[in-house]
């Protein structure tokens, strides 16, 4: 139905909330739980396009494995049916993106402001999450889906800056304010000038590499935050 994407998003948020509550009830600190849930939400996001495609009732025929199969499954589909299914798939993807964005915003908040969030792993993990979400918007087609990923990404970076500035004096806070102001101005200028322009390919390649690195460091940072590496080092001497 029309409300199916909404229910899917609500179910996703409820599922992550329930899992986080059970993990915290087992004695795991809130910031550690937030790190695990953030990694899980990022991993879940990789399945959103395929899940939305299938829930909308769209199917891709298997690739032909021989010359004879090239003539199989070539009947055209009804255009209106494909348009309706495509809009439904977009709605499912938007609902999932909204749910995961909300989950990630909550995880970042708990990660950086909750108990046992002292030390450098928590802010570094927050920066990695923010950078990953902002760069991931390059691979998303829908405008709403991009916005729903960009907002928690920008929020993560801003919250890291604010929490780090709280522990410093007035000069440090002024520096953070200046950096945020310059970053906001650069983002606005890029939003006005970049769309419609052809960029040099190596900028896209650099963004791809940074995107991959941000994804690769998430799990090690979450494990480091939880003290897993320290425990293993103690076990193995």
PDB file of C-alpha atoms in Angstrom:
ATOM      1  CA  UNK A   1       0.000   0.000   0.000  1.00  0.00           C
ATOM      2  CA  UNK A   2       0.879   3.668   0.002  1.00  0.00           C
ATOM      3  CA  UNK A   3       2.011   3.520   3.634  1.00  0.00           C
ATOM      4  CA  UNK A   4       4.215   0.448   3.214  1.00  0.00           C
ATOM      5  CA  UNK A   5       7.459   2.506   2.869  1.00  0.00           C
ATOM      6  CA  UNK A   6       6.521   4.418   6.034  1.00  0.00           C
ATOM      7  CA  UNK A   7       5.947   1.205   7.953  1.00  0.00           C
ATOM      8  CA  UNK A   8       9.222  -0.207   6.631  1.00  0.00           C
ATOM      9  CA  UNK A   9      11.105   2.841   7.891  1.00  0.00           C
ATOM     10  CA  UNK A  10       9.372   2.693  11.281  1.00  0.00           C
ATOM     11  CA  UNK A  11      10.144  -1.017  11.563  1.00  0.00           C
ATOM     12  CA  UNK A  12      13.816  -0.356  10.772  1.00  0.00           C
ATOM     13  CA  UNK A  13      14.092   2.298  13.486  1.00  0.00           C
ATOM     14  CA  UNK A  14      12.258   0.086  15.990  1.00  0.00           C
ATOM     15  CA  UNK A  15      14.506  -2.870  15.184  1.00  0.00           C
ATOM     16  CA  UNK A  16      17.737  -0.924  15.710  1.00  0.00           C
ATOM     17  CA  UNK A  17      16.320   0.643  18.887  1.00  0.00           C
ATOM     18  CA  UNK A  18      15.357  -2.763  20.274  1.00  0.00           C
ATOM     19  CA  UNK A  19      18.751  -4.257  19.459  1.00  0.00           C
ATOM     20  CA  UNK A  20      20.524  -1.292  21.038  1.00  0.00           C
ATOM     21  CA  UNK A  21      18.367  -1.554  24.148  1.00  0.00           C
ATOM     22  CA  UNK A  22      19.119  -5.257  24.551  1.00  0.00           C
ATOM     23  CA  UNK A  23      22.856  -4.697  24.098  1.00  0.00           C
ATOM     24  CA  UNK A  24      22.849  -1.893  26.684  1.00  0.00           C
ATOM     25  CA  UNK A  25      20.802  -4.073  29.047  1.00  0.00           C
ATOM     26  CA  UNK A  26      23.539  -6.693  28.771  1.00  0.00           C
ATOM     27  CA  UNK A  27      25.977  -4.225  30.328  1.00  0.00           C
ATOM     28  CA  UNK A  28      27.645  -2.755  27.234  1.00  0.00           C
ATOM     29  CA  UNK A  29      28.305   1.006  27.588  1.00  0.00           C
ATOM     30  CA  UNK A  30      26.077   3.298  25.549  1.00  0.00           C
ATOM     31  CA  UNK A  31      28.874   4.726  23.402  1.00  0.00           C
ATOM     32  CA  UNK A  32      30.144   1.232  22.551  1.00  0.00           C
ATOM     33  CA  UNK A  33      26.636   0.127  21.595  1.00  0.00           C
ATOM     34  CA  UNK A  34      26.259   3.223  19.435  1.00  0.00           C
ATOM     35  CA  UNK A  35      29.457   2.372  17.581  1.00  0.00           C
ATOM     36  CA  UNK A  36      28.269  -1.156  16.836  1.00  0.00           C
ATOM     37  CA  UNK A  37      24.834   0.037  15.719  1.00  0.00           C
ATOM     38  CA  UNK A  38      26.375   2.684  13.470  1.00  0.00           C
ATOM     39  CA  UNK A  39      28.463   0.057  11.700  1.00  0.00           C
ATOM     40  CA  UNK A  40      25.380  -2.138  11.387  1.00  0.00           C
ATOM     41  CA  UNK A  41      23.330   0.727   9.953  1.00  0.00           C
ATOM     42  CA  UNK A  42      26.020   1.480   7.374  1.00  0.00           C
ATOM     43  CA  UNK A  43      26.153  -2.186   6.390  1.00  0.00           C
ATOM     44  CA  UNK A  44      22.359  -2.305   6.135  1.00  0.00           C
ATOM     45  CA  UNK A  45      22.390   0.713   3.846  1.00  0.00           C
ATOM     46  CA  UNK A  46      24.259  -1.251   1.203  1.00  0.00           C
ATOM     47  CA  UNK A  47      21.220  -3.536   0.816  1.00  0.00           C
ATOM     48  CA  UNK A  48      18.665  -0.727   0.470  1.00  0.00           C
ATOM     49  CA  UNK A  49      18.646  -0.428  -3.368  1.00  0.00           C
ATOM     50  CA  UNK A  50      18.213  -4.156  -3.949  1.00  0.00           C
ATOM     51  CA  UNK A  51      15.635  -4.481  -1.171  1.00  0.00           C
ATOM     52  CA  UNK A  52      13.581  -1.551  -2.493  1.00  0.00           C
ATOM     53  CA  UNK A  53      13.769  -2.991  -5.999  1.00  0.00           C
ATOM     54  CA  UNK A  54      12.400  -6.352  -4.873  1.00  0.00           C
ATOM     55  CA  UNK A  55       9.751  -4.972  -2.519  1.00  0.00           C
ATOM     56  CA  UNK A  56       8.375  -2.897  -5.391  1.00  0.00           C
ATOM     57  CA  UNK A  57       7.821  -6.064  -7.394  1.00  0.00           C
ATOM     58  CA  UNK A  58      10.535  -5.406  -9.959  1.00  0.00           C
ATOM     59  CA  UNK A  59      12.630  -8.274 -11.227  1.00  0.00           C
ATOM     60  CA  UNK A  60      15.732  -8.486 -13.376  1.00  0.00           C
ATOM     61  CA  UNK A  61      15.979 -11.499 -15.690  1.00  0.00           C
ATOM     62  CA  UNK A  62      19.146 -13.576 -15.326  1.00  0.00           C
ATOM     63  CA  UNK A  63      21.975 -12.866 -17.711  1.00  0.00           C
ATOM     64  CA  UNK A  64      22.077 -15.189 -20.733  1.00  0.00           C
ATOM     65  CA  UNK A  65      24.701 -17.904 -20.587  1.00  0.00           C
ATOM     66  CA  UNK A  66      24.478 -19.005 -24.224  1.00  0.00           C
ATOM     67  CA  UNK A  67      23.561 -17.629 -27.635  1.00  0.00           C
ATOM     68  CA  UNK A  68      20.202 -19.390 -27.566  1.00  0.00           C
ATOM     69  CA  UNK A  69      19.172 -17.625 -24.350  1.00  0.00           C
ATOM     70  CA  UNK A  70      19.596 -14.209 -25.964  1.00  0.00           C
ATOM     71  CA  UNK A  71      16.111 -14.596 -27.464  1.00  0.00           C
ATOM     72  CA  UNK A  72      14.474 -15.501 -24.142  1.00  0.00           C
ATOM     73  CA  UNK A  73      12.722 -13.005 -21.901  1.00  0.00           C
ATOM     74  CA  UNK A  74      12.800 -10.137 -24.418  1.00  0.00           C
ATOM     75  CA  UNK A  75       9.077  -9.346 -24.316  1.00  0.00           C
ATOM     76  CA  UNK A  76       8.527  -5.664 -23.448  1.00  0.00           C
ATOM     77  CA  UNK A  77       6.904  -4.705 -20.159  1.00  0.00           C
ATOM     78  CA  UNK A  78       3.937  -2.381 -19.875  1.00  0.00           C
ATOM     79  CA  UNK A  79       5.310   1.146 -19.511  1.00  0.00           C
ATOM     80  CA  UNK A  80       2.780   2.363 -16.944  1.00  0.00           C
ATOM     81  CA  UNK A  81       3.346  -0.674 -14.731  1.00  0.00           C
ATOM     82  CA  UNK A  82       7.100  -0.092 -14.787  1.00  0.00           C
ATOM     83  CA  UNK A  83       6.619   3.592 -13.883  1.00  0.00           C
ATOM     84  CA  UNK A  84       4.354   2.725 -10.947  1.00  0.00           C
ATOM     85  CA  UNK A  85       6.772   0.086  -9.679  1.00  0.00           C
ATOM     86  CA  UNK A  86       9.729   2.442 -10.085  1.00  0.00           C
ATOM     87  CA  UNK A  87       7.990   5.138  -8.034  1.00  0.00           C
ATOM     88  CA  UNK A  88       7.213   2.557  -5.360  1.00  0.00           C
ATOM     89  CA  UNK A  89      10.845   1.408  -5.321  1.00  0.00           C
ATOM     90  CA  UNK A  90      11.946   5.024  -4.899  1.00  0.00           C
ATOM     91  CA  UNK A  91       9.508   5.419  -1.990  1.00  0.00           C
ATOM     92  CA  UNK A  92      10.866   2.288  -0.306  1.00  0.00           C
ATOM     93  CA  UNK A  93      14.440   3.530  -0.755  1.00  0.00           C
ATOM     94  CA  UNK A  94      13.496   6.935   0.664  1.00  0.00           C
ATOM     95  CA  UNK A  95      11.807   5.348   3.691  1.00  0.00           C
ATOM     96  CA  UNK A  96      14.817   3.161   4.410  1.00  0.00           C
ATOM     97  CA  UNK A  97      17.201   6.094   3.953  1.00  0.00           C
ATOM     98  CA  UNK A  98      15.173   8.216   6.376  1.00  0.00           C
ATOM     99  CA  UNK A  99      15.163   5.426   8.954  1.00  0.00           C
ATOM    100  CA  UNK A 100      18.885   4.734   8.674  1.00  0.00           C
ATOM    101  CA  UNK A 101      19.669   8.455   8.751  1.00  0.00           C
ATOM    102  CA  UNK A 102      17.669   8.803  11.971  1.00  0.00           C
ATOM    103  CA  UNK A 103      19.396   5.771  13.477  1.00  0.00           C
ATOM    104  CA  UNK A 104      22.831   7.104  12.539  1.00  0.00           C
ATOM    105  CA  UNK A 105      22.061  10.548  13.965  1.00  0.00           C
ATOM    106  CA  UNK A 106      21.068   8.914  17.251  1.00  0.00           C
ATOM    107  CA  UNK A 107      24.174   6.726  17.209  1.00  0.00           C
ATOM    108  CA  UNK A 108      26.445   9.713  16.650  1.00  0.00           C
ATOM    109  CA  UNK A 109      24.767  11.602  19.498  1.00  0.00           C
ATOM    110  CA  UNK A 110      25.171   8.678  21.900  1.00  0.00           C
ATOM    111  CA  UNK A 111      28.689   7.998  20.659  1.00  0.00           C
ATOM    112  CA  UNK A 112      29.970  11.508  21.295  1.00  0.00           C
ATOM    113  CA  UNK A 113      27.941  12.603  24.326  1.00  0.00           C
ATOM    114  CA  UNK A 114      27.261   9.369  26.210  1.00  0.00           C
ATOM    115  CA  UNK A 115      29.272   7.871  29.071  1.00  0.00           C
ATOM    116  CA  UNK A 116      32.558   6.145  28.247  1.00  0.00           C
ATOM    117  CA  UNK A 117      32.988   8.351  25.181  1.00  0.00           C
ATOM    118  CA  UNK A 118      36.289   9.863  26.303  1.00  0.00           C
ATOM    119  CA  UNK A 119      39.427   9.370  24.253  1.00  0.00           C
ATOM    120  CA  UNK A 120      40.206   9.746  20.589  1.00  0.00           C
ATOM    121  CA  UNK A 121      38.392   6.706  19.053  1.00  0.00           C
ATOM    122  CA  UNK A 122      34.903   8.195  19.546  1.00  0.00           C
ATOM    123  CA  UNK A 123      35.500  11.505  17.711  1.00  0.00           C
ATOM    124  CA  UNK A 124      37.527   9.784  14.993  1.00  0.00           C
ATOM    125  CA  UNK A 125      34.688   7.310  14.470  1.00  0.00           C
ATOM    126  CA  UNK A 126      32.267  10.244  14.321  1.00  0.00           C
ATOM    127  CA  UNK A 127      34.387  11.944  11.659  1.00  0.00           C
ATOM    128  CA  UNK A 128      34.618   8.713   9.663  1.00  0.00           C
ATOM    129  CA  UNK A 129      30.837   8.308   9.780  1.00  0.00           C
ATOM    130  CA  UNK A 130      30.259  11.897   8.699  1.00  0.00           C
ATOM    131  CA  UNK A 131      32.723  11.715   5.820  1.00  0.00           C
ATOM    132  CA  UNK A 132      31.336   8.359   4.691  1.00  0.00           C
ATOM    133  CA  UNK A 133      27.734   9.589   4.652  1.00  0.00           C
ATOM    134  CA  UNK A 134      28.579  12.791   2.799  1.00  0.00           C
ATOM    135  CA  UNK A 135      30.607  10.954   0.170  1.00  0.00           C
ATOM    136  CA  UNK A 136      27.976   8.236  -0.155  1.00  0.00           C
ATOM    137  CA  UNK A 137      25.496  10.820  -1.420  1.00  0.00           C
ATOM    138  CA  UNK A 138      27.471  10.812  -4.685  1.00  0.00           C
ATOM    139  CA  UNK A 139      26.230   7.286  -5.415  1.00  0.00           C
ATOM    140  CA  UNK A 140      22.551   7.926  -4.584  1.00  0.00           C
ATOM    141  CA  UNK A 141      20.186   9.007  -7.338  1.00  0.00           C
ATOM    142  CA  UNK A 142      17.186  10.436  -5.484  1.00  0.00           C
ATOM    143  CA  UNK A 143      17.327  14.006  -4.181  1.00  0.00           C
ATOM    144  CA  UNK A 144      15.466  13.158  -0.964  1.00  0.00           C
ATOM    145  CA  UNK A 145      17.690  10.155  -0.358  1.00  0.00           C
ATOM    146  CA  UNK A 146      20.785  12.312  -0.770  1.00  0.00           C
ATOM    147  CA  UNK A 147      19.408  14.857   1.679  1.00  0.00           C
ATOM    148  CA  UNK A 148      18.503  12.160   4.206  1.00  0.00           C
ATOM    149  CA  UNK A 149      22.110  10.931   4.143  1.00  0.00           C
ATOM    150  CA  UNK A 150      23.797  14.330   3.942  1.00  0.00           C
ATOM    151  CA  UNK A 151      22.010  15.762   6.993  1.00  0.00           C
ATOM    152  CA  UNK A 152      23.234  13.123   9.496  1.00  0.00           C
ATOM    153  CA  UNK A 153      26.672  13.248   7.865  1.00  0.00           C
ATOM    154  CA  UNK A 154      26.957  16.997   8.358  1.00  0.00           C
ATOM    155  CA  UNK A 155      25.469  16.639  11.838  1.00  0.00           C
ATOM    156  CA  UNK A 156      28.153  14.104  12.777  1.00  0.00           C
ATOM    157  CA  UNK A 157      30.989  16.408  11.731  1.00  0.00           C
ATOM    158  CA  UNK A 158      29.407  19.420  13.452  1.00  0.00           C
ATOM    159  CA  UNK A 159      28.821  17.470  16.671  1.00  0.00           C
ATOM    160  CA  UNK A 160      32.415  16.245  16.711  1.00  0.00           C
ATOM    161  CA  UNK A 161      33.599  19.837  16.375  1.00  0.00           C
ATOM    162  CA  UNK A 162      31.270  21.036  19.143  1.00  0.00           C
ATOM    163  CA  UNK A 163      32.122  18.269  21.609  1.00  0.00           C
ATOM    164  CA  UNK A 164      35.834  18.770  21.040  1.00  0.00           C
ATOM    165  CA  UNK A 165      35.462  22.535  21.474  1.00  0.00           C
ATOM    166  CA  UNK A 166      33.689  22.135  24.824  1.00  0.00           C
ATOM    167  CA  UNK A 167      36.853  20.801  26.439  1.00  0.00           C
ATOM    168  CA  UNK A 168      38.997  23.690  25.220  1.00  0.00           C
ATOM    169  CA  UNK A 169      39.278  27.307  26.203  1.00  0.00           C
ATOM    170  CA  UNK A 170      38.029  30.363  24.354  1.00  0.00           C
ATOM    171  CA  UNK A 171      40.803  30.306  21.702  1.00  0.00           C
ATOM    172  CA  UNK A 172      39.993  26.703  20.821  1.00  0.00           C
ATOM    173  CA  UNK A 173      36.292  27.463  20.552  1.00  0.00           C
ATOM    174  CA  UNK A 174      36.987  30.414  18.298  1.00  0.00           C
ATOM    175  CA  UNK A 175      39.136  28.198  16.082  1.00  0.00           C
ATOM    176  CA  UNK A 176      36.348  25.622  15.805  1.00  0.00           C
ATOM    177  CA  UNK A 177      33.848  28.371  14.996  1.00  0.00           C
ATOM    178  CA  UNK A 178      36.137  29.704  12.288  1.00  0.00           C
ATOM    179  CA  UNK A 179      36.653  26.256  10.765  1.00  0.00           C
ATOM    180  CA  UNK A 180      32.907  25.568  10.728  1.00  0.00           C
ATOM    181  CA  UNK A 181      32.229  28.962   9.149  1.00  0.00           C
ATOM    182  CA  UNK A 182      34.784  28.368   6.404  1.00  0.00           C
ATOM    183  CA  UNK A 183      33.427  24.855   5.801  1.00  0.00           C
ATOM    184  CA  UNK A 184      29.865  26.160   5.541  1.00  0.00           C
ATOM    185  CA  UNK A 185      30.943  28.889   3.124  1.00  0.00           C
ATOM    186  CA  UNK A 186      32.862  26.382   0.996  1.00  0.00           C
ATOM    187  CA  UNK A 187      29.831  24.080   0.898  1.00  0.00           C
ATOM    188  CA  UNK A 188      27.570  26.929  -0.213  1.00  0.00           C
ATOM    189  CA  UNK A 189      29.992  28.011  -2.926  1.00  0.00           C
ATOM    190  CA  UNK A 190      30.300  24.425  -4.155  1.00  0.00           C
ATOM    191  CA  UNK A 191      26.505  24.075  -4.206  1.00  0.00           C
ATOM    192  CA  UNK A 192      26.278  27.133  -6.461  1.00  0.00           C
ATOM    193  CA  UNK A 193      29.183  26.434  -8.787  1.00  0.00           C
ATOM    194  CA  UNK A 194      29.674  22.657  -9.081  1.00  0.00           C
ATOM    195  CA  UNK A 195      26.261  21.464 -10.420  1.00  0.00           C
ATOM    196  CA  UNK A 196      26.304  21.313 -14.206  1.00  0.00           C
ATOM    197  CA  UNK A 197      30.075  21.540 -14.495  1.00  0.00           C
ATOM    198  CA  UNK A 198      32.324  18.765 -15.731  1.00  0.00           C
ATOM    199  CA  UNK A 199      34.882  17.955 -13.052  1.00  0.00           C
ATOM    200  CA  UNK A 200      38.382  16.664 -13.603  1.00  0.00           C
ATOM    201  CA  UNK A 201      38.298  12.839 -13.240  1.00  0.00           C
ATOM    202  CA  UNK A 202      40.936  12.641 -10.511  1.00  0.00           C
ATOM    203  CA  UNK A 203      38.655  14.513  -8.095  1.00  0.00           C
ATOM    204  CA  UNK A 204      36.078  11.755  -8.448  1.00  0.00           C
ATOM    205  CA  UNK A 205      38.775   9.126  -8.048  1.00  0.00           C
ATOM    206  CA  UNK A 206      40.057  10.814  -4.891  1.00  0.00           C
ATOM    207  CA  UNK A 207      36.517  10.880  -3.493  1.00  0.00           C
ATOM    208  CA  UNK A 208      36.113   7.172  -4.295  1.00  0.00           C
ATOM    209  CA  UNK A 209      39.327   6.317  -2.446  1.00  0.00           C
ATOM    210  CA  UNK A 210      38.360   8.427   0.576  1.00  0.00           C
ATOM    211  CA  UNK A 211      34.894   6.844   0.531  1.00  0.00           C
ATOM    212  CA  UNK A 212      36.403   3.352   0.600  1.00  0.00           C
ATOM    213  CA  UNK A 213      38.891   4.235   3.348  1.00  0.00           C
ATOM    214  CA  UNK A 214      36.144   5.726   5.527  1.00  0.00           C
ATOM    215  CA  UNK A 215      34.121   2.524   5.140  1.00  0.00           C
ATOM    216  CA  UNK A 216      37.100   0.281   5.904  1.00  0.00           C
ATOM    217  CA  UNK A 217      38.040   2.003   9.168  1.00  0.00           C
ATOM    218  CA  UNK A 218      34.542   1.929  10.703  1.00  0.00           C
ATOM    219  CA  UNK A 219      34.653  -1.579  12.163  1.00  0.00           C
ATOM    220  CA  UNK A 220      38.250  -1.346  13.490  1.00  0.00           C
ATOM    221  CA  UNK A 221      37.400   1.982  15.147  1.00  0.00           C
ATOM    222  CA  UNK A 222      34.243   0.541  16.719  1.00  0.00           C
ATOM    223  CA  UNK A 223      36.225  -2.424  18.062  1.00  0.00           C
ATOM    224  CA  UNK A 224      38.959  -0.101  19.322  1.00  0.00           C
ATOM    225  CA  UNK A 225      36.361   2.065  21.053  1.00  0.00           C
ATOM    226  CA  UNK A 226      34.932  -1.001  22.784  1.00  0.00           C
ATOM    227  CA  UNK A 227      38.390  -2.092  23.966  1.00  0.00           C
ATOM    228  CA  UNK A 228      38.389  -5.335  21.994  1.00  0.00           C
ATOM    229  CA  UNK A 229      41.966  -4.896  20.797  1.00  0.00           C
ATOM    230  CA  UNK A 230      43.159  -4.158  24.322  1.00  0.00           C
ATOM    231  CA  UNK A 231      41.444  -7.289  25.607  1.00  0.00           C
ATOM    232  CA  UNK A 232      43.014  -9.421  22.889  1.00  0.00           C
ATOM    233  CA  UNK A 233      46.419  -7.920  23.602  1.00  0.00           C
ATOM    234  CA  UNK A 234      45.987  -8.784  27.270  1.00  0.00           C
ATOM    235  CA  UNK A 235      44.987 -12.356  26.435  1.00  0.00           C
ATOM    236  CA  UNK A 236      47.882 -12.957  24.077  1.00  0.00           C
ATOM    237  CA  UNK A 237      50.375 -11.013  26.160  1.00  0.00           C
TER     238      UNK A 237
END
